[in-house]
DNA sequence: TTGTAGGCGTTATCAT
DNA sequence: ATGATAACGCCTACAA
């Protein structure tokens, strides 16, 4: 960041004042034709570009928004980032991104940093353990609006863009029942994540809607690791009438489950069917795969988050601060 | 970005000058004990944090680097981004990221934008079609160093971090020969990408080293789409003695090839073995998969790019502006 | 030990 | 139609 041409240099060279040059370049109507031409020509010749840092400083804004995600290696969030970026860059905003790795301390440090960097707004997921929202509050008190994406706090006052989890889970479950499965199960995600509960509710709603409330059971694995999933599957398979239609909180849980079945209960492999949340790109190459996946539309979620944030950053009144993105059932 | 506490406000409240407060907070040794204590206490009470935008402006730098990649949805680049981010954030740098989608016009617009944003340095891949380096030159003339990551121009004057393609291809090919394959083939990538040629050279070197120069052939598919790959495989299978050990420019080409074999030549499925570039995370779930993959270590590549850039941004003389990252053969 | 003054590049306000 | 001036928040010679 060195010797960029400045207004001052142009003005000196032209023998006019700095403010004249500035106005000429900003299409101020009070500048004479002749002067404007001269200014514009020289600016072009010298490859003048305004110094954004100075401009942002002067205008007390940065045309930058912050984006906080758990992990950029996660396909879901990569696509969400992409969606945010698309809308942001179309509106001349640049995106400052950081990952929390689901560590709350790290998240708070990032929030501080973003405030210092002078972002005009923030899109954030929260870590599963976060209950104290004061770091976010601090931002909002400083006039920096925050949109929670995908994962959001319980407080309904928070602007948020989330998946319509219960509907998606309900549809997926209904789909499994329509395929003829008599016994259903849902492998839940971490209890502290709101999406876990919402998907469970959708699962149960589907059962009730079909008047089969007793045909399904919710199993709560200890965690998201392959081992946790294997224990869950083992428990389900040990039942007198084991479920054959299984909804999983995440698609990769279904993959782990399938791998386990193949190893331990190969004879059941073709009788059990799975549906999971997240539509992974490599699924098409798999021999044994879930019969369907819930596409969570992360790109759309990111784009909508950015649009909502744009509204909040402008002073136009916002119609709704809660946006729910429907999931799409993809049958493989 | 509003009402952050400023030095001026602190100074007024304390009845001292702005510079005194500034110095006290910057550990200037000429400030008295008593005054310093008072200043520090009030700063803490008021949650004072220096305004980064103002500071960057004043110091004519931004503590920000630009990162330009083709596509954030590509696993390879996601991991590279991660590597960059790790090193950057450890050194208090923030990363401004944009994607070109391999469109040269878009890339040039991004380069302009990054210059305006006042990045202190840049890490970039180039689009396959880029030959005109003047947009990059312009940055360097403005004192902004550029590191090319993964893909780089032919000009050896450019600082770059790339995969040691020929060695990796050579190792992979040797591995296939050692597994007993008599006829080898290499499915190449786009000719305009330097990596394609380098990997071809490595493939051929392996054959020569084993004195089997006539046992391998290079096939140039029309592109990277599944259809292109299928045509290539069809051509290879039509040969009187079709190759059984096949190296592919990308692992997903191998996956497309395997899918095709399974469909059209199921009887040959177990006689042909593949090795491809890129170690995909979901590979472990596949029934039929490449026997090995070349791990391109994108995270390391990103980290090394950032380290090199840090050197270039400091004024310490740089030992080497070319870094080659070795590939690792992962046997599945 | 502390304060004053000037400057970083830009824009806005108010004179001329 | 143009120019002078101040201001944004911070740092740093230099002066007191």
XYZ file of C-alpha atoms (C1' of nucleotides) in Angstrom:
696
model
C 0.000 0.000 0.000
C 2.195 2.762 -1.230
C 2.362 5.747 -3.484
C -1.116 5.793 -4.898
C -1.852 9.012 -6.759
C -3.762 11.405 -4.509
C -6.180 14.207 -5.080
C -3.602 16.605 -3.828
C -1.115 15.633 -6.481
C -3.681 16.021 -9.195
C -4.726 19.397 -7.877
C -1.168 20.649 -7.744
C -0.511 19.549 -11.255
C -3.650 21.229 -12.523
C -3.266 24.353 -10.477
C -6.700 24.008 -8.904
C -7.760 23.211 -5.387
C -8.158 19.769 -3.941
C -11.843 20.232 -3.391
C -12.381 21.172 -7.007
C -10.737 17.972 -8.122
C -12.750 15.974 -5.637
C -16.004 17.482 -6.796
C -15.169 17.092 -10.460
C -14.523 13.427 -9.915
C -17.714 13.009 -7.938
C -19.945 14.534 -10.581
C -20.749 17.571 -8.527
C -22.943 19.768 -10.698
C -21.260 22.968 -9.647
C -18.081 22.218 -11.574
C -17.546 23.822 -14.993
C -17.395 21.734 -18.087
C -13.905 22.746 -18.999
C -12.428 22.120 -15.580
C -14.150 18.789 -15.246
C -12.756 17.603 -18.545
C -9.237 18.575 -17.552
C -9.560 16.857 -14.203
C -11.019 13.698 -15.599
C -8.386 13.457 -18.259
C -5.497 13.846 -15.885
C -7.042 11.433 -13.397
C -7.245 8.848 -16.124
C -3.721 9.510 -17.323
C -2.299 9.200 -13.848
C -4.446 6.142 -13.068
C -5.953 7.899 -10.132
C -8.091 5.732 -7.879
C -9.568 6.997 -4.653
C -7.988 5.572 -1.533
C -10.736 3.440 -0.068
C -9.197 3.331 3.358
C -9.191 7.100 3.606
C -12.671 7.283 2.188
C -14.022 4.728 4.613
C -12.337 6.490 7.454
C -13.799 9.805 6.451
C -17.272 8.412 5.994
C -17.102 6.326 9.134
C -17.997 3.146 7.345
C -16.119 0.383 5.620
C -18.349 -1.242 2.979
C -17.253 -4.426 4.654
C -19.329 -7.036 6.415
C -18.146 -9.749 8.745
C -19.006 -13.395 8.257
C -18.457 -15.879 11.050
C -18.816 -19.604 10.417
C -17.796 -22.654 12.419
C -15.552 -24.213 9.814
C -14.722 -23.420 6.241
C -13.960 -27.059 5.534
C -17.602 -27.941 6.001
C -19.416 -28.210 2.679
C -22.515 -26.648 4.109
C -20.790 -23.499 5.212
C -18.667 -23.230 2.123
C -21.821 -22.997 0.090
C -23.326 -20.534 2.504
C -20.216 -18.379 2.237
C -20.581 -18.526 -1.477
C -24.154 -17.299 -1.279
C -23.207 -14.432 0.996
C -20.335 -13.473 -1.246
C -22.500 -13.411 -4.336
C -24.965 -10.912 -2.949
C -22.316 -8.892 -1.140
C -20.027 -8.423 -4.096
C -22.946 -7.491 -6.298
C -23.530 -4.607 -3.924
C -19.902 -3.566 -3.633
C -19.488 -5.044 -0.203
C -16.479 -7.083 0.690
C -16.611 -9.948 3.116
C -14.324 -10.454 6.052
C -14.526 -14.084 7.038
C -13.404 -15.998 10.094
C -14.033 -19.396 11.568
C -14.760 -20.192 15.187
C -14.018 -23.933 15.062
C -16.974 -23.983 17.465
C -14.833 -22.544 20.194
C -16.674 -19.840 22.083
C -13.546 -18.039 23.241
C -12.304 -17.909 19.713
C -15.678 -16.645 18.593
C -15.592 -13.789 21.050
C -12.093 -12.808 19.984
C -13.291 -12.730 16.394
C -16.248 -10.586 17.321
C -13.917 -8.082 18.941
C -11.652 -8.094 15.949
C -14.542 -7.514 13.592
C -15.697 -4.563 15.602
C -12.220 -3.081 15.412
C -12.065 -3.719 11.712
C -15.126 -1.549 11.473
C -17.468 -3.917 9.694
C -20.793 -2.345 8.819
C -22.725 -5.500 9.612
C -22.282 -9.091 10.645
C -23.534 -12.506 9.631
C -22.785 -15.171 12.177
C -23.507 -18.675 13.260
C -23.205 -19.289 16.953
C -21.253 -22.056 18.590
C -23.389 -24.777 20.155
C -22.250 -23.815 23.633
C -22.876 -20.086 23.406
C -25.505 -18.780 25.792
C -24.089 -15.382 26.624
C -25.026 -12.994 23.865
C -23.413 -9.873 25.284
C -20.579 -9.843 22.727
C -23.236 -9.660 20.022
C -25.209 -7.114 21.949
C -22.134 -4.956 22.128
C -21.942 -4.893 18.377
C -25.557 -4.011 17.998
C -25.220 -1.255 20.549
C -22.483 0.151 18.330
C -24.938 0.266 15.450
C -23.695 -2.874 13.734
C -26.630 -5.118 12.843
C -26.221 -8.875 13.224
C -27.915 -11.653 11.282
C -27.703 -15.179 12.609
C -27.391 -17.768 9.902
C -28.397 -21.411 10.153
C -27.857 -21.615 13.884
C -29.422 -18.931 15.984
C -30.012 -18.136 19.636
C -33.369 -18.774 21.197
C -34.058 -15.085 21.569
C -36.643 -14.267 18.897
C -35.480 -10.656 18.850
C -32.427 -11.783 16.877
C -32.567 -11.428 13.120
C -32.076 -14.871 11.653
C -32.141 -17.045 8.563
C -32.682 -20.689 9.329
C -33.773 -23.908 7.727
C -37.423 -24.841 8.108
C -36.258 -27.892 9.990
C -39.496 -29.387 11.184
C -41.172 -29.309 7.796
C -38.151 -30.852 6.148
C -37.940 -33.610 8.734
C -41.654 -34.219 8.451
C -41.454 -34.562 4.678
C -38.501 -36.890 4.861
C -40.245 -39.081 7.411
C -43.441 -39.195 5.390
C -41.369 -40.177 2.381
C -39.931 -43.131 4.285
C -43.385 -44.243 5.420
C -44.697 -44.015 1.894
C -41.923 -46.323 0.827
C -43.541 -48.886 3.052
C -41.409 -48.820 6.150
C -43.282 -50.045 9.201
C -40.824 -49.097 11.904
C -39.162 -45.671 11.797
C -36.333 -44.112 13.766
C -34.653 -40.757 14.009
C -31.004 -40.440 14.985
C -30.874 -37.057 16.637
C -28.093 -34.457 16.719
C -26.644 -32.740 19.790
C -29.447 -31.656 22.147
C -27.943 -28.202 22.576
C -28.459 -27.431 18.897
C -31.901 -26.055 18.176
C -32.061 -27.849 14.843
C -31.941 -31.192 16.629
C -35.137 -30.509 18.502
C -36.860 -28.998 15.491
C -36.106 -32.005 13.341
C -37.283 -34.321 16.057
C -40.530 -32.427 16.233
C -40.962 -32.763 12.475
C -40.284 -36.478 12.690
C -42.896 -36.891 15.366
C -45.372 -34.728 13.534
C -45.130 -36.942 10.477
C -45.895 -40.000 12.587
C -48.900 -38.336 14.122
C -50.177 -37.082 10.796
C -50.136 -40.638 9.498
C -51.728 -41.932 12.703
C -48.697 -44.038 13.448
C -47.368 -42.379 16.540
C -46.205 -45.688 17.943
C -44.224 -46.782 14.922
C -41.321 -44.425 15.407
C -38.683 -43.841 17.984
C -36.131 -41.140 18.594
C -32.648 -42.234 19.470
C -30.157 -39.827 20.954
C -26.544 -40.747 20.113
C -23.836 -39.508 22.437
C -22.297 -37.390 19.713
C -21.623 -37.068 16.017
C -18.595 -39.324 15.681
C -18.715 -42.582 13.701
C -18.430 -44.497 16.958
C -21.438 -42.739 18.410
C -23.431 -43.544 15.322
C -22.346 -47.171 15.386
C -23.486 -47.553 18.962
C -26.805 -46.047 18.030
C -27.267 -48.407 15.100
C -26.264 -51.350 17.234
C -28.896 -50.397 19.770
C -31.560 -50.072 17.106
C -30.648 -53.390 15.496
C -30.873 -55.120 18.838
C -34.558 -54.299 19.105
C -37.010 -57.145 18.606
C -38.454 -55.357 15.605
C -35.698 -53.110 14.422
C -36.579 -49.994 12.423
C -36.019 -50.106 8.680
C -36.602 -46.472 7.808
C -34.129 -44.201 9.518
C -33.852 -40.438 9.437
C -30.487 -39.014 10.492
C -29.576 -35.575 11.692
C -26.736 -35.484 9.189
C -26.159 -37.442 6.010
C -22.707 -38.507 7.050
C -24.261 -40.205 10.050
C -26.243 -42.276 7.571
C -23.022 -43.093 5.746
C -21.361 -44.216 8.945
C -24.414 -46.272 9.757
C -24.420 -47.937 6.347
C -20.745 -48.761 6.641
C -21.424 -50.360 10.004
C -24.347 -52.395 8.703
C -22.257 -53.598 5.802
C -19.630 -54.798 8.222
C -21.796 -56.297 10.964
C -25.229 -56.992 9.504
C -24.659 -57.397 5.765
C -27.891 -59.354 5.425
C -29.882 -56.358 6.584
C -28.142 -53.869 4.356
C -30.837 -53.913 1.729
C -33.755 -53.834 4.123
C -32.839 -50.644 5.930
C -33.191 -47.291 4.232
C -31.833 -43.920 5.289
C -32.577 -40.288 4.726
C -30.223 -37.635 6.082
C -29.839 -33.882 6.217
C -27.276 -32.425 3.739
C -27.015 -33.307 0.118
C -23.385 -34.237 -0.412
C -21.961 -33.895 -3.915
C -20.144 -37.220 -3.917
C -23.214 -39.226 -3.033
C -23.749 -40.252 -6.623
C -20.585 -42.320 -6.593
C -21.636 -44.444 -3.652
C -22.818 -48.014 -4.071
C -24.883 -48.027 -0.906
C -26.303 -44.665 -0.130
C -29.262 -43.011 1.536
C -32.444 -43.262 -0.512
C -32.840 -39.523 -0.236
C -31.255 -36.452 1.296
C -32.591 -33.171 2.536
C -30.969 -30.415 0.522
C -30.490 -27.620 2.989
C -29.926 -24.977 0.324
C -27.017 -23.379 2.121
C -26.229 -21.085 -0.799
C -29.701 -19.644 -0.667
C -29.430 -19.326 3.059
C -26.253 -17.300 2.710
C -27.742 -15.094 0.026
C -30.848 -14.427 2.071
C -28.756 -13.635 5.124
C -26.873 -11.016 3.167
C -30.066 -9.534 1.782
C -31.554 -9.311 5.241
C -28.385 -7.701 6.519
C -28.472 -5.133 3.723
C -31.960 -4.190 4.829
C -30.894 -3.870 8.433
C -27.904 -1.735 7.477
C -30.013 0.665 5.489
C -32.510 2.607 7.536
C -35.514 1.339 5.610
C -37.903 -0.439 7.958
C -37.504 -4.198 7.750
C -40.578 -6.275 7.039
C -39.440 -9.439 8.740
C -36.300 -10.292 10.639
C -36.959 -14.026 10.536
C -36.479 -15.914 7.298
C -37.048 -19.627 6.999
C -35.551 -21.511 4.099
C -37.436 -24.638 3.065
C -35.470 -27.850 2.684
C -35.805 -29.898 -0.476
C -36.037 -33.662 -0.491
C -33.657 -35.089 -3.076
C -34.432 -38.677 -4.010
C -31.368 -40.584 -5.188
C -19.591 1.461 12.832
C -20.612 4.158 15.219
C -19.761 5.800 18.469
C -16.663 3.948 19.492
C -14.870 5.635 22.347
C -12.050 7.800 21.020
C -8.807 9.070 22.425
C -10.221 12.538 22.371
C -13.073 11.598 24.651
C -10.747 9.946 27.115
C -8.438 12.934 27.092
C -11.264 15.353 27.724
C -12.537 13.323 30.610
C -9.096 13.121 32.159
C -8.168 16.701 31.485
C -4.983 15.759 29.631
C -4.059 16.017 26.003
C -4.839 13.487 23.333
C -1.206 12.683 22.738
C -0.650 11.951 26.391
C -3.425 9.406 26.313
C -2.102 7.948 23.093
C 1.385 7.593 24.480
C 0.198 6.158 27.772
C -1.716 3.499 25.908
C 1.251 2.751 23.661
C 3.652 2.216 26.535
C 5.666 5.285 25.747
C 8.323 5.538 28.419
C 8.036 9.281 28.797
C 4.675 9.086 30.525
C 4.537 9.330 34.305
C 3.403 6.432 36.391
C 0.455 8.177 37.873
C -0.873 9.512 34.606
C -0.461 6.176 32.901
C -2.437 4.420 35.606
C -5.257 6.879 35.340
C -5.356 6.605 31.571
C -5.265 2.848 31.551
C -7.983 2.570 34.102
C -10.340 4.887 32.314
C -9.614 3.223 28.969
C -10.573 -0.094 30.474
C -13.673 1.298 32.126
C -14.848 2.901 28.922
C -13.958 -0.185 26.843
C -11.711 1.868 24.696
C -10.382 0.128 21.606
C -8.353 1.910 18.959
C -10.212 2.478 15.723
C -8.476 0.172 13.280
C -9.694 2.006 10.246
C -8.205 5.249 11.450
C -5.035 3.529 12.490
C -4.640 1.778 9.182
C -5.274 4.993 7.395
C -2.736 6.830 9.435
C -0.117 4.144 9.064
C -0.812 3.696 5.399
C -1.370 0.025 5.728
C -4.329 -2.191 6.425
C -3.109 -5.416 8.040
C -5.229 -7.036 5.392
C -4.188 -9.346 2.606
C -6.148 -10.312 -0.465
C -6.784 -13.910 -1.445
C -8.032 -14.764 -4.906
C -9.152 -18.293 -5.732
C -11.110 -19.747 -8.628
C -13.950 -21.197 -6.629
C -14.675 -21.559 -2.961
C -16.793 -24.626 -3.604
C -13.727 -26.572 -4.656
C -12.404 -28.711 -1.804
C -8.852 -28.026 -2.805
C -9.176 -24.294 -2.524
C -11.257 -24.419 0.602
C -8.403 -26.159 2.317
C -5.909 -23.737 0.868
C -7.987 -20.844 2.177
C -7.951 -22.498 5.533
C -4.173 -22.720 5.493
C -3.815 -19.087 4.542
C -6.251 -18.045 7.210
C -4.450 -19.960 9.907
C -1.138 -18.243 9.364
C -2.686 -14.863 8.643
C -4.827 -14.718 11.729
C -1.941 -15.858 13.891
C -0.126 -12.742 12.729
C -3.066 -10.396 13.144
C -3.763 -10.198 9.452
C -7.249 -10.455 8.125
C -8.035 -12.030 4.797
C -10.133 -10.484 2.079
C -11.267 -13.267 -0.198
C -12.798 -13.307 -3.648
C -13.394 -15.884 -6.326
C -12.777 -15.472 -10.038
C -14.878 -18.415 -11.230
C -12.014 -18.681 -13.710
C -13.256 -15.616 -15.519
C -10.403 -13.314 -16.426
C -12.516 -10.167 -16.562
C -13.866 -10.922 -13.135
C -10.339 -11.542 -11.924
C -9.172 -8.162 -13.133
C -12.092 -6.409 -11.497
C -11.213 -8.140 -8.249
C -7.593 -7.092 -8.553
C -8.687 -3.483 -8.919
C -10.973 -3.777 -5.965
C -8.257 -5.273 -3.809
C -5.933 -2.441 -4.663
C -8.573 0.050 -3.643
C -9.221 -1.815 -0.453
C -5.598 -1.232 0.353
C -4.472 -4.783 0.892
C -0.874 -5.036 2.018
C -0.239 -8.126 -0.066
C -1.955 -10.612 -2.324
C -2.168 -14.353 -2.758
C -3.686 -15.371 -6.046
C -4.286 -18.211 -8.400
C -4.538 -17.229 -12.027
C -7.278 -18.243 -14.405
C -6.238 -20.780 -17.035
C -6.666 -18.225 -19.799
C -4.691 -15.376 -18.270
C -1.625 -14.358 -20.211
C -1.577 -10.633 -19.582
C 0.019 -9.997 -16.238
C -0.186 -6.208 -16.241
C -2.960 -6.076 -13.638
C -0.631 -7.935 -11.293
C 2.307 -5.795 -12.292
C 0.312 -2.737 -11.414
C -0.115 -4.018 -7.877
C 3.537 -4.770 -7.505
C 4.453 -1.356 -8.801
C 2.309 0.027 -6.002
C 4.407 -1.880 -3.515
C 1.958 -4.717 -3.000
C 3.720 -8.073 -3.238
C 1.953 -10.939 -4.956
C 2.315 -14.660 -4.343
C 0.865 -17.075 -6.852
C -0.584 -20.157 -5.274
C -1.033 -23.527 -6.926
C -1.347 -22.107 -10.412
C 1.262 -19.634 -11.512
C 2.349 -17.813 -14.656
C 5.313 -19.047 -16.620
C 7.366 -16.033 -15.648
C 9.882 -17.307 -13.087
C 10.178 -13.830 -11.608
C 6.805 -14.368 -9.944
C 6.816 -15.529 -6.353
C 4.943 -18.800 -6.219
C 3.959 -21.818 -4.170
C 3.133 -24.837 -6.277
C 2.806 -28.573 -6.050
C 5.847 -30.587 -7.064
C 3.735 -32.060 -9.816
C 6.243 -34.099 -11.732
C 7.607 -35.899 -8.694
C 4.122 -36.690 -7.457
C 3.055 -38.009 -10.857
C 6.236 -40.019 -11.116
C 5.698 -41.625 -7.720
C 2.100 -42.440 -8.484
C 3.035 -44.027 -11.798
C 5.825 -46.049 -10.233
C 3.369 -47.216 -7.613
C 1.046 -48.512 -10.321
C 3.877 -50.329 -12.058
C 4.965 -51.895 -8.823
C 1.466 -53.228 -8.399
C 2.139 -55.207 -11.542
C 0.368 -53.227 -14.201
C 1.817 -53.864 -17.640
C 0.076 -51.138 -19.580
C -0.176 -47.642 -18.121
C -2.075 -44.545 -19.148
C -2.351 -40.950 -18.029
C -5.538 -38.976 -18.513
C -4.297 -35.422 -18.812
C -5.880 -32.150 -17.737
C -6.369 -29.003 -19.835
C -3.234 -28.263 -21.864
C -3.302 -24.605 -20.894
C -2.737 -25.471 -17.240
C 0.908 -25.847 -16.368
C 0.177 -28.667 -13.932
C -1.086 -30.822 -16.791
C 2.244 -30.731 -18.560
C 4.222 -31.203 -15.369
C 2.257 -34.270 -14.377
C 2.642 -35.699 -17.856
C 6.370 -35.226 -17.601
C 6.396 -37.039 -14.270
C 4.374 -39.873 -15.749
C 6.803 -40.232 -18.611
C 9.805 -39.977 -16.341
C 8.553 -42.895 -14.277
C 8.233 -45.026 -17.391
C 11.739 -44.159 -18.495
C 13.197 -44.786 -15.065
C 11.719 -48.266 -15.130
C 12.886 -48.778 -18.711
C 9.343 -49.170 -19.891
C 8.939 -46.137 -22.057
C 6.692 -48.008 -24.438
C 4.273 -49.328 -21.847
C 2.503 -46.062 -21.202
C 0.438 -43.637 -23.170
C -0.856 -40.166 -22.557
C -4.436 -39.473 -23.462
C -5.735 -35.951 -23.763
C -9.467 -35.717 -23.009
C -11.373 -32.805 -24.494
C -12.156 -31.420 -21.066
C -12.881 -32.247 -17.461
C -16.561 -33.168 -17.707
C -17.778 -36.707 -17.054
C -18.576 -37.067 -20.739
C -15.051 -36.150 -21.724
C -13.699 -38.710 -19.309
C -16.059 -41.378 -20.578
C -14.948 -40.817 -24.133
C -11.362 -41.110 -23.005
C -11.997 -44.372 -21.182
C -13.909 -45.737 -24.131
C -10.947 -44.968 -26.381
C -8.523 -46.661 -23.995
C -10.722 -49.738 -23.619
C -10.961 -50.081 -27.370
C -7.231 -50.649 -27.622
C -6.068 -54.188 -28.373
C -4.234 -54.293 -25.065
C -6.020 -51.757 -22.925
C -4.156 -50.137 -20.043
C -4.943 -51.405 -16.557
C -3.069 -48.837 -14.498
C -4.411 -45.366 -15.054
C -3.262 -42.063 -13.605
C -5.762 -39.220 -13.780
C -5.231 -35.490 -13.592
C -7.968 -35.284 -11.001
C -9.445 -37.904 -8.694
C -12.975 -37.155 -9.754
C -11.978 -38.092 -13.288
C -11.085 -41.488 -11.899
C -14.479 -41.664 -10.212
C -16.243 -40.820 -13.450
C -14.142 -43.442 -15.204
C -14.966 -46.097 -12.631
C -18.672 -45.322 -12.897
C -18.440 -45.733 -16.642
C -16.582 -49.020 -16.406
C -19.131 -50.327 -13.966
C -21.860 -49.501 -16.425
C -20.285 -50.584 -19.693
C -17.462 -52.999 -18.870
C -18.372 -54.473 -15.489
C -16.150 -57.476 -16.149
C -13.096 -55.240 -16.323
C -13.912 -53.276 -13.211
C -11.593 -55.274 -11.016
C -8.730 -55.407 -13.468
C -8.250 -51.684 -13.922
C -6.765 -49.569 -11.159
C -6.682 -45.812 -10.823
C -4.661 -43.175 -9.056
C -5.735 -39.563 -9.185
C -4.696 -36.158 -7.922
C -6.661 -34.889 -4.878
C -7.471 -36.861 -1.801
C -11.208 -36.497 -1.363
C -12.647 -36.923 2.144
C -15.584 -39.085 1.086
C -13.433 -41.631 -0.687
C -13.575 -43.988 2.249
C -17.276 -44.576 1.730
C -16.888 -45.719 -1.846
C -17.157 -49.355 -2.839
C -15.059 -48.984 -5.966
C -12.420 -46.368 -5.587
C -8.948 -45.445 -6.781
C -6.225 -47.613 -5.251
C -4.443 -44.457 -4.213
C -4.669 -40.687 -4.390
C -2.113 -37.939 -4.472
C -2.694 -35.732 -1.473
C -1.937 -32.258 -2.720
C -1.640 -30.782 0.755
C -3.599 -27.684 -0.092
C -3.661 -26.514 3.500
C 0.111 -26.556 3.636
C 0.223 -24.803 0.313
C -1.967 -22.019 1.639
C 0.050 -21.706 4.819
C 3.329 -21.552 2.916
C 1.908 -18.954 0.566
C 1.028 -16.762 3.492
C 4.441 -17.234 5.061
C 6.145 -16.299 1.835
C 3.919 -13.268 1.499
C 4.771 -12.173 5.029
C 8.437 -12.267 4.067
C 7.819 -10.251 0.946
C 5.797 -7.680 2.882
C 8.530 -7.194 5.446
C 11.714 -5.721 4.076
C 13.864 -8.658 5.122
C 15.534 -10.168 2.093
C 13.736 -13.279 0.915
C 15.714 -16.452 0.544
C 13.598 -18.058 -2.117
C 10.509 -16.893 -3.938
C 9.682 -20.344 -5.273
C 8.313 -22.966 -2.949
C 7.400 -26.428 -4.089
C 5.118 -28.548 -1.971
C 5.611 -32.288 -2.287
C 2.562 -34.419 -2.966
C 1.890 -37.438 -0.772
C 0.688 -40.738 -2.141
C -2.204 -42.018 -0.055
C -2.893 -45.715 -0.540
C -6.500 -46.625 0.157
C 6.756 14.611 31.972
C 3.306 16.626 29.105
C 1.338 19.428 25.314
C 1.157 21.343 20.503
C 0.862 20.893 15.808
C 0.847 18.636 11.574
C -0.373 15.129 8.520
C -2.426 10.687 6.430
C -6.735 11.276 1.758
C -11.208 12.268 1.416
C -15.539 14.791 1.619
C -18.728 18.452 3.257
C -19.702 23.104 4.446
C -19.344 27.526 3.799
C -17.113 31.456 1.632
C -15.693 33.850 -2.241
C -17.725 28.058 -10.547
C -14.061 27.472 -7.397
C -11.456 27.605 -3.097
C -10.405 27.499 1.842
C -11.168 25.052 5.901
C -12.448 21.694 9.056
C -13.199 17.144 10.342
C -12.794 11.857 10.708
C -9.042 9.128 14.845
C -4.575 8.248 15.339
C 0.440 8.837 15.713
C 4.842 11.345 16.286
C 8.292 14.880 15.961
C 9.215 18.603 18.381
C 8.418 22.215 21.756
C 7.601 23.572 26.403
